[in-house]
Amino acid sequence: MSWIITGKEAGSLGLLDQYGGAAAAYSLRNLSLYHTDPVVRVRRDNDNAEQDFTAAEVSDGTLAAWVGAGNNGFVRTWYDQSGSNKNAHQTTTSDQPMLVQNGAVLTKNGDPNINFTGSQRFLDISISYADYGIFAVYEPITLYLDFNIFISPGGTSGAGVRPTLKLYDGNGVFNANAADNTVALEERLLFTSIATTSYGGNLYKNGSLISTQAGIPASASVLVIGDRGNPLPGDSCSISELIFYTADQSANRAAIEANINAHYSIF
């Protein structure tokens, strides 16, 4: 087997090669020098056919040609590149987020991204965690104070944490609404949330600390990427990359952010 990496990091190790141990890693680029498997499975709307695509095929026109002019392509599965087999999936066609619109792959600054526009566009996942580090390349589309990246079904009150704009775990909220007011529509951002049960959580936007919380629950789980209509139906965003560690990543945060920024040129 031969190993390749494509895109702006050609000739260097991938993010997961340098900072391993991720519980789940979703992207439309290859996150490892050793990754050649498909990154996404797409359904086209004219005949509901499905097919897997590699990172190169998403970007080089193969995906767009397969979907076809005038047709749309929706994400059936966003494959986990961490090796943990935590693939994000959606079998209900009306709830699948979009990757191809009218025969063209959706992009931001030339990089493909998945559009979660609508009150119920989401992908199911299952990750349990206590301490964590989350890195998300994210673009808000509609103007709400609460932008959803991860959601877990459950209540919206009580003590606890929903990190990263927002990670709903049914136990409460790690809130950064004051910082959200500075977010511009269709502005691509890198959000990072680092937390441990011992010191609490920190939320970063484009490498800068914007919010803290003293305590988080002893354990929780993530069940959804996107918006399940709770609590604000209609939140819309595009997501290019999500990397989830179930361990404190304070020591690696700046280096991981630098790797992501080198590819996406966010800040």
PDB file of C-alpha atoms in Angstrom:
ATOM      1  CA  MET A   1       0.000   0.000   0.000  1.00  0.00           C
ATOM      2  CA  SER A   2       1.248   3.504  -0.792  1.00  0.00           C
ATOM      3  CA  TRP A   3       0.609   6.510   1.439  1.00  0.00           C
ATOM      4  CA  ILE A   4      -0.144   9.988   0.159  1.00  0.00           C
ATOM      5  CA  ILE A   5      -1.264  13.334   1.458  1.00  0.00           C
ATOM      6  CA  THR A   6      -2.885  15.938  -0.751  1.00  0.00           C
ATOM      7  CA  GLY A   7      -3.465  19.663  -0.557  1.00  0.00           C
ATOM      8  CA  LYS A   8      -1.536  22.412   1.162  1.00  0.00           C
ATOM      9  CA  GLU A   9       0.391  20.089   3.484  1.00  0.00           C
ATOM     10  CA  ALA A  10       1.907  17.976   0.687  1.00  0.00           C
ATOM     11  CA  GLY A  11       5.323  16.731   1.694  1.00  0.00           C
ATOM     12  CA  SER A  12       4.669  16.893   5.455  1.00  0.00           C
ATOM     13  CA  LEU A  13       3.089  14.727   8.111  1.00  0.00           C
ATOM     14  CA  GLY A  14      -0.621  15.130   8.695  1.00  0.00           C
ATOM     15  CA  LEU A  15      -2.213  16.528  11.825  1.00  0.00           C
ATOM     16  CA  LEU A  16      -3.128  13.107  13.236  1.00  0.00           C
ATOM     17  CA  ASP A  17       0.410  11.805  12.622  1.00  0.00           C
ATOM     18  CA  GLN A  18       1.802  14.547  14.854  1.00  0.00           C
ATOM     19  CA  TYR A  19      -1.018  14.716  17.418  1.00  0.00           C
ATOM     20  CA  GLY A  20      -2.512  11.251  17.643  1.00  0.00           C
ATOM     21  CA  GLY A  21      -5.034   9.814  20.053  1.00  0.00           C
ATOM     22  CA  ALA A  22      -8.121  11.553  18.636  1.00  0.00           C
ATOM     23  CA  ALA A  23     -11.407   9.893  19.557  1.00  0.00           C
ATOM     24  CA  ALA A  24     -12.896  11.026  16.241  1.00  0.00           C
ATOM     25  CA  ALA A  25     -11.696  13.163  13.332  1.00  0.00           C
ATOM     26  CA  TYR A  26     -13.845  14.429  10.476  1.00  0.00           C
ATOM     27  CA  SER A  27     -12.538  16.432   7.542  1.00  0.00           C
ATOM     28  CA  LEU A  28     -12.727  16.781   3.773  1.00  0.00           C
ATOM     29  CA  ARG A  29      -8.908  16.795   3.626  1.00  0.00           C
ATOM     30  CA  ASN A  30      -6.644  13.909   4.609  1.00  0.00           C
ATOM     31  CA  LEU A  31      -5.624  14.346   8.243  1.00  0.00           C
ATOM     32  CA  SER A  32      -2.847  11.768   8.038  1.00  0.00           C
ATOM     33  CA  LEU A  33      -0.046  11.092   5.593  1.00  0.00           C
ATOM     34  CA  TYR A  34      -1.213   7.487   5.762  1.00  0.00           C
ATOM     35  CA  HIS A  35      -4.882   8.075   4.994  1.00  0.00           C
ATOM     36  CA  THR A  36      -6.108   7.076   1.525  1.00  0.00           C
ATOM     37  CA  ASP A  37      -9.623   5.856   2.370  1.00  0.00           C
ATOM     38  CA  PRO A  38     -12.806   7.765   1.465  1.00  0.00           C
ATOM     39  CA  VAL A  39     -13.592  10.795   3.620  1.00  0.00           C
ATOM     40  CA  VAL A  40     -17.298  11.033   2.783  1.00  0.00           C
ATOM     41  CA  ARG A  41     -20.232   9.091   1.337  1.00  0.00           C
ATOM     42  CA  VAL A  42     -22.615  11.181  -0.772  1.00  0.00           C
ATOM     43  CA  ARG A  43     -26.180  10.674  -1.994  1.00  0.00           C
ATOM     44  CA  ARG A  44     -27.257  12.471  -5.170  1.00  0.00           C
ATOM     45  CA  ASP A  45     -30.835  13.664  -5.234  1.00  0.00           C
ATOM     46  CA  ASN A  46     -31.852  12.809  -8.801  1.00  0.00           C
ATOM     47  CA  ASP A  47     -31.805   9.035  -8.242  1.00  0.00           C
ATOM     48  CA  ASN A  48     -30.718   8.599  -4.562  1.00  0.00           C
ATOM     49  CA  ALA A  49     -27.594   6.680  -5.616  1.00  0.00           C
ATOM     50  CA  GLU A  50     -24.751   6.690  -3.055  1.00  0.00           C
ATOM     51  CA  GLN A  51     -20.968   6.563  -3.473  1.00  0.00           C
ATOM     52  CA  ASP A  52     -17.801   7.016  -1.400  1.00  0.00           C
ATOM     53  CA  PHE A  53     -15.243   9.709  -2.267  1.00  0.00           C
ATOM     54  CA  THR A  54     -11.661  10.362  -1.202  1.00  0.00           C
ATOM     55  CA  ALA A  55     -10.374  13.822  -0.284  1.00  0.00           C
ATOM     56  CA  ALA A  56      -8.799  14.132  -3.744  1.00  0.00           C
ATOM     57  CA  GLU A  57     -12.057  13.144  -5.461  1.00  0.00           C
ATOM     58  CA  VAL A  58     -14.020  15.713  -3.467  1.00  0.00           C
ATOM     59  CA  SER A  59     -11.714  18.459  -4.735  1.00  0.00           C
ATOM     60  CA  ASP A  60     -10.667  17.371  -8.232  1.00  0.00           C
ATOM     61  CA  GLY A  61     -14.091  17.343  -9.903  1.00  0.00           C
ATOM     62  CA  THR A  62     -14.842  13.629  -9.532  1.00  0.00           C
ATOM     63  CA  LEU A  63     -17.581  14.192  -6.952  1.00  0.00           C
ATOM     64  CA  ALA A  64     -19.169  17.065  -8.880  1.00  0.00           C
ATOM     65  CA  ALA A  65     -19.180  15.036 -12.112  1.00  0.00           C
ATOM     66  CA  TRP A  66     -20.809  12.065 -10.384  1.00  0.00           C
ATOM     67  CA  VAL A  67     -23.557  14.222  -8.834  1.00  0.00           C
ATOM     68  CA  GLY A  68     -24.156  15.873 -12.207  1.00  0.00           C
ATOM     69  CA  ALA A  69     -25.090  19.326 -13.445  1.00  0.00           C
ATOM     70  CA  GLY A  70     -28.183  20.738 -11.770  1.00  0.00           C
ATOM     71  CA  ASN A  71     -28.271  18.031  -9.087  1.00  0.00           C
ATOM     72  CA  ASN A  72     -27.502  18.217  -5.376  1.00  0.00           C
ATOM     73  CA  GLY A  73     -25.323  15.930  -3.272  1.00  0.00           C
ATOM     74  CA  PHE A  74     -26.007  15.197   0.398  1.00  0.00           C
ATOM     75  CA  VAL A  75     -23.761  13.629   3.036  1.00  0.00           C
ATOM     76  CA  ARG A  76     -24.826  10.120   4.033  1.00  0.00           C
ATOM     77  CA  THR A  77     -21.638   9.402   6.011  1.00  0.00           C
ATOM     78  CA  TRP A  78     -18.722  11.563   7.151  1.00  0.00           C
ATOM     79  CA  TYR A  79     -15.979   9.044   7.801  1.00  0.00           C
ATOM     80  CA  ASP A  80     -13.902   9.122  10.981  1.00  0.00           C
ATOM     81  CA  GLN A  81     -10.199   9.371  10.098  1.00  0.00           C
ATOM     82  CA  SER A  82      -8.964   8.686  13.646  1.00  0.00           C
ATOM     83  CA  GLY A  83      -9.178   4.910  13.351  1.00  0.00           C
ATOM     84  CA  SER A  84     -11.834   4.759  16.083  1.00  0.00           C
ATOM     85  CA  ASN A  85     -14.619   3.940  13.594  1.00  0.00           C
ATOM     86  CA  LYS A  86     -16.831   6.748  14.926  1.00  0.00           C
ATOM     87  CA  ASN A  87     -18.340   7.514  11.520  1.00  0.00           C
ATOM     88  CA  ALA A  88     -20.958  10.280  11.495  1.00  0.00           C
ATOM     89  CA  HIS A  89     -24.017   9.255   9.512  1.00  0.00           C
ATOM     90  CA  GLN A  90     -27.560  10.218   8.561  1.00  0.00           C
ATOM     91  CA  THR A  91     -29.935   7.745   6.930  1.00  0.00           C
ATOM     92  CA  THR A  92     -32.955  10.092   6.771  1.00  0.00           C
ATOM     93  CA  THR A  93     -32.550  11.862   3.438  1.00  0.00           C
ATOM     94  CA  SER A  94     -34.406  15.027   4.481  1.00  0.00           C
ATOM     95  CA  ASP A  95     -31.988  15.488   7.407  1.00  0.00           C
ATOM     96  CA  GLN A  96     -28.749  15.041   5.452  1.00  0.00           C
ATOM     97  CA  PRO A  97     -26.474  18.098   5.141  1.00  0.00           C
ATOM     98  CA  MET A  98     -25.416  19.262   1.675  1.00  0.00           C
ATOM     99  CA  LEU A  99     -21.985  19.061   0.049  1.00  0.00           C
ATOM    100  CA  VAL A 100     -22.876  19.633  -3.643  1.00  0.00           C
ATOM    101  CA  GLN A 101     -25.365  22.236  -4.864  1.00  0.00           C
ATOM    102  CA  ASN A 102     -26.498  22.465  -8.479  1.00  0.00           C
ATOM    103  CA  GLY A 103     -23.606  20.268  -9.564  1.00  0.00           C
ATOM    104  CA  ALA A 104     -20.863  22.250  -7.777  1.00  0.00           C
ATOM    105  CA  VAL A 105     -19.035  21.289  -4.581  1.00  0.00           C
ATOM    106  CA  LEU A 106     -19.672  23.848  -1.832  1.00  0.00           C
ATOM    107  CA  THR A 107     -16.456  25.613  -0.818  1.00  0.00           C
ATOM    108  CA  LYS A 108     -15.068  28.431   1.297  1.00  0.00           C
ATOM    109  CA  ASN A 109     -11.879  30.015  -0.040  1.00  0.00           C
ATOM    110  CA  GLY A 110     -11.431  26.969  -2.257  1.00  0.00           C
ATOM    111  CA  ASP A 111     -11.833  24.402   0.544  1.00  0.00           C
ATOM    112  CA  PRO A 112     -14.856  22.052   0.489  1.00  0.00           C
ATOM    113  CA  ASN A 113     -17.318  22.346   3.350  1.00  0.00           C
ATOM    114  CA  ILE A 114     -20.557  20.684   4.442  1.00  0.00           C
ATOM    115  CA  ASN A 115     -23.641  22.891   4.719  1.00  0.00           C
ATOM    116  CA  PHE A 116     -25.971  22.236   7.666  1.00  0.00           C
ATOM    117  CA  THR A 117     -28.581  24.858   6.727  1.00  0.00           C
ATOM    118  CA  GLY A 118     -32.055  24.171   8.095  1.00  0.00           C
ATOM    119  CA  SER A 119     -33.817  23.329  11.324  1.00  0.00           C
ATOM    120  CA  GLN A 120     -32.844  19.680  11.136  1.00  0.00           C
ATOM    121  CA  ARG A 121     -29.672  18.909   9.228  1.00  0.00           C
ATOM    122  CA  PHE A 122     -27.418  16.715  11.314  1.00  0.00           C
ATOM    123  CA  LEU A 123     -25.200  13.642  11.450  1.00  0.00           C
ATOM    124  CA  ASP A 124     -25.425  11.076  14.247  1.00  0.00           C
ATOM    125  CA  ILE A 125     -22.300  10.126  16.179  1.00  0.00           C
ATOM    126  CA  SER A 126     -21.563   8.553  19.560  1.00  0.00           C
ATOM    127  CA  ILE A 127     -18.621   9.701  21.677  1.00  0.00           C
ATOM    128  CA  SER A 128     -18.404   9.534  25.463  1.00  0.00           C
ATOM    129  CA  TYR A 129     -15.952  11.793  27.250  1.00  0.00           C
ATOM    130  CA  ALA A 130     -14.849  13.460  30.464  1.00  0.00           C
ATOM    131  CA  ASP A 131     -11.783  15.620  29.684  1.00  0.00           C
ATOM    132  CA  TYR A 132     -11.690  16.732  26.059  1.00  0.00           C
ATOM    133  CA  GLY A 133     -10.209  18.888  23.346  1.00  0.00           C
ATOM    134  CA  ILE A 134     -12.341  19.894  20.360  1.00  0.00           C
ATOM    135  CA  PHE A 135     -11.174  21.715  17.219  1.00  0.00           C
ATOM    136  CA  ALA A 136     -13.773  22.924  14.696  1.00  0.00           C
ATOM    137  CA  VAL A 137     -13.462  24.784  11.385  1.00  0.00           C
ATOM    138  CA  TYR A 138     -16.828  26.430  11.151  1.00  0.00           C
ATOM    139  CA  GLU A 139     -18.749  29.109   9.242  1.00  0.00           C
ATOM    140  CA  PRO A 140     -22.022  30.651  10.531  1.00  0.00           C
ATOM    141  CA  ILE A 141     -24.622  31.286   7.851  1.00  0.00           C
ATOM    142  CA  THR A 142     -27.610  32.634   9.783  1.00  0.00           C
ATOM    143  CA  LEU A 143     -27.364  35.208  12.564  1.00  0.00           C
ATOM    144  CA  TYR A 144     -28.181  33.535  15.877  1.00  0.00           C
ATOM    145  CA  LEU A 145     -26.400  33.942  19.180  1.00  0.00           C
ATOM    146  CA  ASP A 146     -26.304  30.155  19.474  1.00  0.00           C
ATOM    147  CA  PHE A 147     -24.473  28.467  16.607  1.00  0.00           C
ATOM    148  CA  ASN A 148     -24.562  24.689  16.770  1.00  0.00           C
ATOM    149  CA  ILE A 149     -21.570  22.504  16.032  1.00  0.00           C
ATOM    150  CA  PHE A 150     -22.214  19.502  18.248  1.00  0.00           C
ATOM    151  CA  ILE A 151     -25.554  18.647  19.843  1.00  0.00           C
ATOM    152  CA  SER A 152     -26.632  15.926  22.212  1.00  0.00           C
ATOM    153  CA  PRO A 153     -30.379  15.608  22.844  1.00  0.00           C
ATOM    154  CA  GLY A 154     -31.520  16.617  26.303  1.00  0.00           C
ATOM    155  CA  GLY A 155     -32.525  19.529  28.482  1.00  0.00           C
ATOM    156  CA  THR A 156     -31.157  23.045  28.241  1.00  0.00           C
ATOM    157  CA  SER A 157     -30.795  23.991  31.904  1.00  0.00           C
ATOM    158  CA  GLY A 158     -28.735  22.994  34.899  1.00  0.00           C
ATOM    159  CA  ALA A 159     -25.060  22.935  35.810  1.00  0.00           C
ATOM    160  CA  GLY A 160     -22.610  21.555  33.297  1.00  0.00           C
ATOM    161  CA  VAL A 161     -21.046  22.266  29.946  1.00  0.00           C
ATOM    162  CA  ARG A 162     -21.849  22.645  26.295  1.00  0.00           C
ATOM    163  CA  PRO A 163     -18.492  23.616  24.835  1.00  0.00           C
ATOM    164  CA  THR A 164     -17.574  24.879  21.417  1.00  0.00           C
ATOM    165  CA  LEU A 165     -20.603  26.884  20.351  1.00  0.00           C
ATOM    166  CA  LYS A 166     -22.359  24.522  21.371  1.00  0.00           C
ATOM    167  CA  LEU A 167     -21.787  20.993  22.587  1.00  0.00           C
ATOM    168  CA  TYR A 168     -25.132  19.994  24.076  1.00  0.00           C
ATOM    169  CA  ASP A 169     -24.920  17.204  26.602  1.00  0.00           C
ATOM    170  CA  GLY A 170     -28.264  17.767  28.304  1.00  0.00           C
ATOM    171  CA  ASN A 171     -26.639  19.025  31.490  1.00  0.00           C
ATOM    172  CA  GLY A 172     -26.212  22.733  30.916  1.00  0.00           C
ATOM    173  CA  VAL A 173     -24.252  25.244  28.894  1.00  0.00           C
ATOM    174  CA  PHE A 174     -20.726  26.446  28.384  1.00  0.00           C
ATOM    175  CA  ASN A 175     -21.753  29.800  27.007  1.00  0.00           C
ATOM    176  CA  ALA A 176     -19.836  32.234  24.805  1.00  0.00           C
ATOM    177  CA  ASN A 177     -22.718  34.397  23.641  1.00  0.00           C
ATOM    178  CA  ALA A 178     -20.921  37.666  24.344  1.00  0.00           C
ATOM    179  CA  ALA A 179     -18.167  36.585  21.963  1.00  0.00           C
ATOM    180  CA  ASP A 180     -20.699  35.283  19.450  1.00  0.00           C
ATOM    181  CA  ASN A 181     -21.914  38.830  18.875  1.00  0.00           C
ATOM    182  CA  THR A 182     -18.633  39.616  17.138  1.00  0.00           C
ATOM    183  CA  VAL A 183     -18.963  36.750  14.659  1.00  0.00           C
ATOM    184  CA  ALA A 184     -19.729  37.851  11.106  1.00  0.00           C
ATOM    185  CA  LEU A 185     -21.929  35.809   8.819  1.00  0.00           C
ATOM    186  CA  GLU A 186     -20.042  33.598   6.374  1.00  0.00           C
ATOM    187  CA  GLU A 187     -16.811  34.239   8.283  1.00  0.00           C
ATOM    188  CA  ARG A 188     -14.752  31.074   8.592  1.00  0.00           C
ATOM    189  CA  LEU A 189     -13.571  30.498  12.151  1.00  0.00           C
ATOM    190  CA  LEU A 190     -11.499  28.053  14.146  1.00  0.00           C
ATOM    191  CA  PHE A 191     -13.118  27.284  17.483  1.00  0.00           C
ATOM    192  CA  THR A 192     -11.262  25.263  20.080  1.00  0.00           C
ATOM    193  CA  SER A 193     -12.674  24.019  23.381  1.00  0.00           C
ATOM    194  CA  ILE A 194     -10.345  22.500  25.987  1.00  0.00           C
ATOM    195  CA  ALA A 195     -11.701  21.206  29.287  1.00  0.00           C
ATOM    196  CA  THR A 196     -10.933  18.910  32.189  1.00  0.00           C
ATOM    197  CA  THR A 197     -13.053  17.924  35.152  1.00  0.00           C
ATOM    198  CA  SER A 198     -10.349  19.365  37.422  1.00  0.00           C
ATOM    199  CA  TYR A 199     -10.000  22.950  36.114  1.00  0.00           C
ATOM    200  CA  GLY A 200     -13.037  23.504  33.902  1.00  0.00           C
ATOM    201  CA  GLY A 201     -13.207  24.686  30.314  1.00  0.00           C
ATOM    202  CA  ASN A 202     -11.685  27.282  27.995  1.00  0.00           C
ATOM    203  CA  LEU A 203     -13.137  28.343  24.643  1.00  0.00           C
ATOM    204  CA  TYR A 204     -10.872  29.850  21.967  1.00  0.00           C
ATOM    205  CA  LYS A 205     -11.722  31.629  18.723  1.00  0.00           C
ATOM    206  CA  ASN A 206      -8.942  31.806  16.130  1.00  0.00           C
ATOM    207  CA  GLY A 207      -6.355  31.030  18.802  1.00  0.00           C
ATOM    208  CA  SER A 208      -7.523  33.621  21.344  1.00  0.00           C
ATOM    209  CA  LEU A 209      -9.286  32.815  24.614  1.00  0.00           C
ATOM    210  CA  ILE A 210     -12.857  34.174  24.609  1.00  0.00           C
ATOM    211  CA  SER A 211     -14.643  32.361  27.439  1.00  0.00           C
ATOM    212  CA  THR A 212     -14.041  30.197  30.500  1.00  0.00           C
ATOM    213  CA  GLN A 213     -16.119  28.036  32.794  1.00  0.00           C
ATOM    214  CA  ALA A 214     -15.150  26.803  36.234  1.00  0.00           C
ATOM    215  CA  GLY A 215     -16.748  23.359  36.206  1.00  0.00           C
ATOM    216  CA  ILE A 216     -17.896  20.687  33.792  1.00  0.00           C
ATOM    217  CA  PRO A 217     -19.799  17.404  34.302  1.00  0.00           C
ATOM    218  CA  ALA A 218     -17.838  14.334  35.309  1.00  0.00           C
ATOM    219  CA  SER A 219     -18.844  12.666  32.049  1.00  0.00           C
ATOM    220  CA  ALA A 220     -21.061  13.292  29.041  1.00  0.00           C
ATOM    221  CA  SER A 221     -21.580  12.198  25.434  1.00  0.00           C
ATOM    222  CA  VAL A 222     -21.874  13.714  21.980  1.00  0.00           C
ATOM    223  CA  LEU A 223     -24.637  12.363  19.768  1.00  0.00           C
ATOM    224  CA  VAL A 224     -25.087  14.816  16.886  1.00  0.00           C
ATOM    225  CA  ILE A 225     -23.072  17.042  14.545  1.00  0.00           C
ATOM    226  CA  GLY A 226     -25.201  19.895  13.280  1.00  0.00           C
ATOM    227  CA  ASP A 227     -28.647  21.131  14.308  1.00  0.00           C
ATOM    228  CA  ARG A 228     -31.423  18.893  15.577  1.00  0.00           C
ATOM    229  CA  GLY A 229     -33.763  21.844  16.144  1.00  0.00           C
ATOM    230  CA  ASN A 230     -32.920  22.248  19.847  1.00  0.00           C
ATOM    231  CA  PRO A 231     -33.112  24.899  21.112  1.00  0.00           C
ATOM    232  CA  LEU A 232     -33.135  27.249  18.102  1.00  0.00           C
ATOM    233  CA  PRO A 233     -34.565  25.752  14.904  1.00  0.00           C
ATOM    234  CA  GLY A 234     -33.054  27.268  11.806  1.00  0.00           C
ATOM    235  CA  ASP A 235     -29.478  27.744  12.979  1.00  0.00           C
ATOM    236  CA  SER A 236     -27.304  27.323   9.910  1.00  0.00           C
ATOM    237  CA  CYS A 237     -23.602  26.737   9.468  1.00  0.00           C
ATOM    238  CA  SER A 238     -21.009  25.073   7.286  1.00  0.00           C
ATOM    239  CA  ILE A 239     -18.367  22.788   8.785  1.00  0.00           C
ATOM    240  CA  SER A 240     -15.113  21.759   7.114  1.00  0.00           C
ATOM    241  CA  GLU A 241     -13.363  19.929   9.928  1.00  0.00           C
ATOM    242  CA  LEU A 242     -14.019  18.563  13.431  1.00  0.00           C
ATOM    243  CA  ILE A 243     -11.420  16.842  15.589  1.00  0.00           C
ATOM    244  CA  PHE A 244     -12.422  15.452  18.984  1.00  0.00           C
ATOM    245  CA  TYR A 245      -9.968  14.277  21.655  1.00  0.00           C
ATOM    246  CA  THR A 246     -11.187  12.643  24.864  1.00  0.00           C
ATOM    247  CA  ALA A 247      -8.194  13.967  26.770  1.00  0.00           C
ATOM    248  CA  ASP A 248      -6.893  17.389  27.769  1.00  0.00           C
ATOM    249  CA  GLN A 249      -5.122  19.014  24.804  1.00  0.00           C
ATOM    250  CA  SER A 250      -3.882  22.163  26.523  1.00  0.00           C
ATOM    251  CA  ALA A 251      -0.244  21.341  25.776  1.00  0.00           C
ATOM    252  CA  ASN A 252      -0.971  20.697  22.089  1.00  0.00           C
ATOM    253  CA  ARG A 253      -3.650  23.332  21.479  1.00  0.00           C
ATOM    254  CA  ALA A 254      -1.526  26.032  19.860  1.00  0.00           C
ATOM    255  CA  ALA A 255       0.318  23.543  17.635  1.00  0.00           C
ATOM    256  CA  ILE A 256      -2.904  21.849  16.486  1.00  0.00           C
ATOM    257  CA  GLU A 257      -4.451  25.238  15.773  1.00  0.00           C
ATOM    258  CA  ALA A 258      -1.347  26.220  13.785  1.00  0.00           C
ATOM    259  CA  ASN A 259      -1.629  23.050  11.677  1.00  0.00           C
ATOM    260  CA  ILE A 260      -5.293  23.721  10.937  1.00  0.00           C
ATOM    261  CA  ASN A 261      -4.651  27.384  10.185  1.00  0.00           C
ATOM    262  CA  ALA A 262      -1.764  26.521   7.839  1.00  0.00           C
ATOM    263  CA  HIS A 263      -4.237  24.617   5.679  1.00  0.00           C
ATOM    264  CA  TYR A 264      -7.306  26.887   5.884  1.00  0.00           C
ATOM    265  CA  SER A 265      -5.653  30.337   6.337  1.00  0.00           C
ATOM    266  CA  ILE A 266      -8.299  31.439   8.847  1.00  0.00           C
ATOM    267  CA  PHE A 267      -6.348  33.955  10.928  1.00  0.00           C
TER     268      PHE A 267
END
